[in-house]
Amino acid sequence: MAKSSGAAAPPIAFVMKRVALITAPMWIAAVMLFFADIKPVPTPDEGPVLPAGVPQDPSSRAAWLEAEIKRARAAAAASERKAAALEEAMKRGPGPMEVALDNLPAQHALAAVAAAAGLLSILGPTTFERFFLALVGSVAGGLMVGASANFLTGYSGTPFWLDAIGMLSNGKGSFFGYFLWTALFVLGMFRWMTGFEYSIYAFGDEDTICERLGEVPLLRNEGEGAVGA
């Protein structure tokens, strides 16, 4: 059998692999150029290429820049005030209430009493549950109102509302804040003990409303007619 005199031709798959390996950098560069945000070089007649949102008109652009500068200065001033408030809070020592609670010798007993009260408020008798809800609600509601008054009037001297709550609960609030807290607490407990209703919402008896609408007489007439029949 006759043998071929020349070398065998390389297979097509081998040739394609070599071509792909050699041209891979070119294809990668082409893809990167396709997805890159390349803008054309502006000509002297077109002017500079501005970012999105910047007015093209020179006068409007100047006003926009002034507004942006004012906004940046206001943000920087707010950041400085917050940083100063945080530094002041770090330098501020503990309040009288915190010191008094920390100096109690029976810390474990205090934790046990608090845990028992919280457990009974959920799983305990209805009488204790109502008392606990009235007590905690009056304390928390009065604290929120008093601390908000300190914060809104600027007495707390901090841009953080939670710091105002901490200052009032720690004995560092204003007289007006403590007055609001105490007054609302007393009113809440008085409402629970006496059942007296003083509220800012309108309340009407259902029977009275129905009688005013004329529904109850209609029902009564229908009932009388049914009995007579």
PDB file of C-alpha atoms in Angstrom, residues 123-222:
ATOM      1  CA  LEU A 123     -49.369  36.078  80.986  1.00  0.00           C
ATOM      2  CA  GLY A 124     -50.706  37.365  84.295  1.00  0.00           C
ATOM      3  CA  PRO A 125     -54.216  38.209  85.450  1.00  0.00           C
ATOM      4  CA  THR A 126     -56.269  40.834  83.638  1.00  0.00           C
ATOM      5  CA  THR A 127     -56.258  43.168  86.640  1.00  0.00           C
ATOM      6  CA  PHE A 128     -52.467  43.351  86.729  1.00  0.00           C
ATOM      7  CA  GLU A 129     -52.296  43.582  82.949  1.00  0.00           C
ATOM      8  CA  ARG A 130     -54.546  46.643  82.893  1.00  0.00           C
ATOM      9  CA  PHE A 131     -52.611  48.284  85.736  1.00  0.00           C
ATOM     10  CA  PHE A 132     -49.274  47.608  84.047  1.00  0.00           C
ATOM     11  CA  LEU A 133     -50.459  48.926  80.684  1.00  0.00           C
ATOM     12  CA  ALA A 134     -51.801  52.081  82.323  1.00  0.00           C
ATOM     13  CA  LEU A 135     -48.567  52.591  84.267  1.00  0.00           C
ATOM     14  CA  VAL A 136     -46.176  51.988  81.376  1.00  0.00           C
ATOM     15  CA  GLY A 137     -48.366  53.851  78.913  1.00  0.00           C
ATOM     16  CA  SER A 138     -48.583  56.907  81.155  1.00  0.00           C
ATOM     17  CA  VAL A 139     -44.827  56.926  81.783  1.00  0.00           C
ATOM     18  CA  ALA A 140     -43.906  56.407  78.121  1.00  0.00           C
ATOM     19  CA  GLY A 141     -46.510  58.852  76.792  1.00  0.00           C
ATOM     20  CA  GLY A 142     -45.501  61.606  79.205  1.00  0.00           C
ATOM     21  CA  LEU A 143     -41.824  61.015  78.451  1.00  0.00           C
ATOM     22  CA  MET A 144     -42.398  61.272  74.710  1.00  0.00           C
ATOM     23  CA  VAL A 145     -44.320  64.541  75.030  1.00  0.00           C
ATOM     24  CA  GLY A 146     -41.851  66.123  77.472  1.00  0.00           C
ATOM     25  CA  ALA A 147     -38.775  65.069  75.483  1.00  0.00           C
ATOM     26  CA  SER A 148     -40.328  66.276  72.243  1.00  0.00           C
ATOM     27  CA  ALA A 149     -41.062  69.641  73.867  1.00  0.00           C
ATOM     28  CA  ASN A 150     -37.404  69.913  74.950  1.00  0.00           C
ATOM     29  CA  PHE A 151     -36.248  68.935  71.465  1.00  0.00           C
ATOM     30  CA  LEU A 152     -38.553  71.271  69.534  1.00  0.00           C
ATOM     31  CA  THR A 153     -37.834  74.259  71.765  1.00  0.00           C
ATOM     32  CA  GLY A 154     -34.079  73.707  71.411  1.00  0.00           C
ATOM     33  CA  TYR A 155     -33.489  73.268  75.147  1.00  0.00           C
ATOM     34  CA  SER A 156     -31.842  69.871  74.679  1.00  0.00           C
ATOM     35  CA  GLY A 157     -29.174  71.447  72.453  1.00  0.00           C
ATOM     36  CA  THR A 158     -28.875  68.346  70.311  1.00  0.00           C
ATOM     37  CA  PRO A 159     -30.062  67.590  66.762  1.00  0.00           C
ATOM     38  CA  PHE A 160     -31.013  64.050  67.810  1.00  0.00           C
ATOM     39  CA  TRP A 161     -34.449  63.304  69.225  1.00  0.00           C
ATOM     40  CA  LEU A 162     -33.270  60.170  71.050  1.00  0.00           C
ATOM     41  CA  ASP A 163     -30.677  62.251  72.905  1.00  0.00           C
ATOM     42  CA  ALA A 164     -33.478  64.531  74.112  1.00  0.00           C
ATOM     43  CA  ILE A 165     -35.345  61.491  75.455  1.00  0.00           C
ATOM     44  CA  GLY A 166     -32.190  60.259  77.170  1.00  0.00           C
ATOM     45  CA  MET A 167     -31.520  63.641  78.738  1.00  0.00           C
ATOM     46  CA  LEU A 168     -35.051  63.925  80.152  1.00  0.00           C
ATOM     47  CA  SER A 169     -35.066  60.373  81.502  1.00  0.00           C
ATOM     48  CA  ASN A 170     -31.599  60.915  82.989  1.00  0.00           C
ATOM     49  CA  GLY A 171     -32.519  64.033  84.945  1.00  0.00           C
ATOM     50  CA  LYS A 172     -31.038  66.598  82.539  1.00  0.00           C
ATOM     51  CA  GLY A 173     -34.211  67.989  81.003  1.00  0.00           C
ATOM     52  CA  SER A 174     -35.990  71.294  81.459  1.00  0.00           C
ATOM     53  CA  PHE A 175     -38.587  72.141  84.083  1.00  0.00           C
ATOM     54  CA  PHE A 176     -41.258  72.407  81.394  1.00  0.00           C
ATOM     55  CA  GLY A 177     -40.403  68.928  80.083  1.00  0.00           C
ATOM     56  CA  TYR A 178     -40.682  67.394  83.548  1.00  0.00           C
ATOM     57  CA  PHE A 179     -43.910  69.286  84.154  1.00  0.00           C
ATOM     58  CA  LEU A 180     -45.459  67.815  80.979  1.00  0.00           C
ATOM     59  CA  TRP A 181     -44.187  64.353  81.837  1.00  0.00           C
ATOM     60  CA  THR A 182     -45.572  64.460  85.391  1.00  0.00           C
ATOM     61  CA  ALA A 183     -48.903  65.995  84.375  1.00  0.00           C
ATOM     62  CA  LEU A 184     -49.575  63.424  81.676  1.00  0.00           C
ATOM     63  CA  PHE A 185     -48.507  60.584  83.952  1.00  0.00           C
ATOM     64  CA  VAL A 186     -50.913  61.741  86.683  1.00  0.00           C
ATOM     65  CA  LEU A 187     -53.742  62.142  84.183  1.00  0.00           C
ATOM     66  CA  GLY A 188     -53.139  58.667  82.781  1.00  0.00           C
ATOM     67  CA  MET A 189     -53.170  56.994  86.180  1.00  0.00           C
ATOM     68  CA  PHE A 190     -56.196  59.023  87.270  1.00  0.00           C
ATOM     69  CA  ARG A 191     -58.061  57.843  84.196  1.00  0.00           C
ATOM     70  CA  TRP A 192     -57.203  54.240  84.984  1.00  0.00           C
ATOM     71  CA  MET A 193     -58.237  54.470  88.650  1.00  0.00           C
ATOM     72  CA  THR A 194     -61.501  56.347  88.153  1.00  0.00           C
ATOM     73  CA  GLY A 195     -62.494  55.298  84.651  1.00  0.00           C
ATOM     74  CA  PHE A 196     -63.059  58.944  83.813  1.00  0.00           C
ATOM     75  CA  GLU A 197     -63.150  59.639  80.090  1.00  0.00           C
ATOM     76  CA  TYR A 198     -61.347  62.776  78.921  1.00  0.00           C
ATOM     77  CA  SER A 199     -60.283  62.520  75.325  1.00  0.00           C
ATOM     78  CA  ILE A 200     -59.816  64.545  72.164  1.00  0.00           C
ATOM     79  CA  TYR A 201     -62.078  62.337  70.040  1.00  0.00           C
ATOM     80  CA  ALA A 202     -65.844  62.477  69.715  1.00  0.00           C
ATOM     81  CA  PHE A 203     -67.818  59.620  71.240  1.00  0.00           C
ATOM     82  CA  GLY A 204     -71.481  58.845  70.817  1.00  0.00           C
ATOM     83  CA  ASP A 205     -73.726  56.140  72.125  1.00  0.00           C
ATOM     84  CA  GLU A 206     -74.704  53.672  69.439  1.00  0.00           C
ATOM     85  CA  ASP A 207     -78.343  53.620  70.502  1.00  0.00           C
ATOM     86  CA  THR A 208     -78.488  57.414  70.535  1.00  0.00           C
ATOM     87  CA  ILE A 209     -77.001  57.600  67.033  1.00  0.00           C
ATOM     88  CA  CYS A 210     -79.456  55.033  65.734  1.00  0.00           C
ATOM     89  CA  GLU A 211     -82.396  56.876  67.267  1.00  0.00           C
ATOM     90  CA  ARG A 212     -81.227  60.124  65.680  1.00  0.00           C
ATOM     91  CA  LEU A 213     -81.052  58.444  62.295  1.00  0.00           C
ATOM     92  CA  GLY A 214     -84.535  57.048  62.703  1.00  0.00           C
ATOM     93  CA  GLU A 215     -83.471  53.417  62.470  1.00  0.00           C
ATOM     94  CA  VAL A 216     -84.654  52.300  65.902  1.00  0.00           C
ATOM     95  CA  PRO A 217     -88.266  53.554  65.482  1.00  0.00           C
ATOM     96  CA  LEU A 218     -88.361  51.761  62.124  1.00  0.00           C
ATOM     97  CA  LEU A 219     -87.255  48.534  63.728  1.00  0.00           C
ATOM     98  CA  ARG A 220     -89.736  48.990  66.563  1.00  0.00           C
ATOM     99  CA  ASN A 221     -92.597  49.538  64.106  1.00  0.00           C
ATOM    100  CA  GLU A 222     -91.624  46.444  62.176  1.00  0.00           C
TER     101      GLU A 222
END
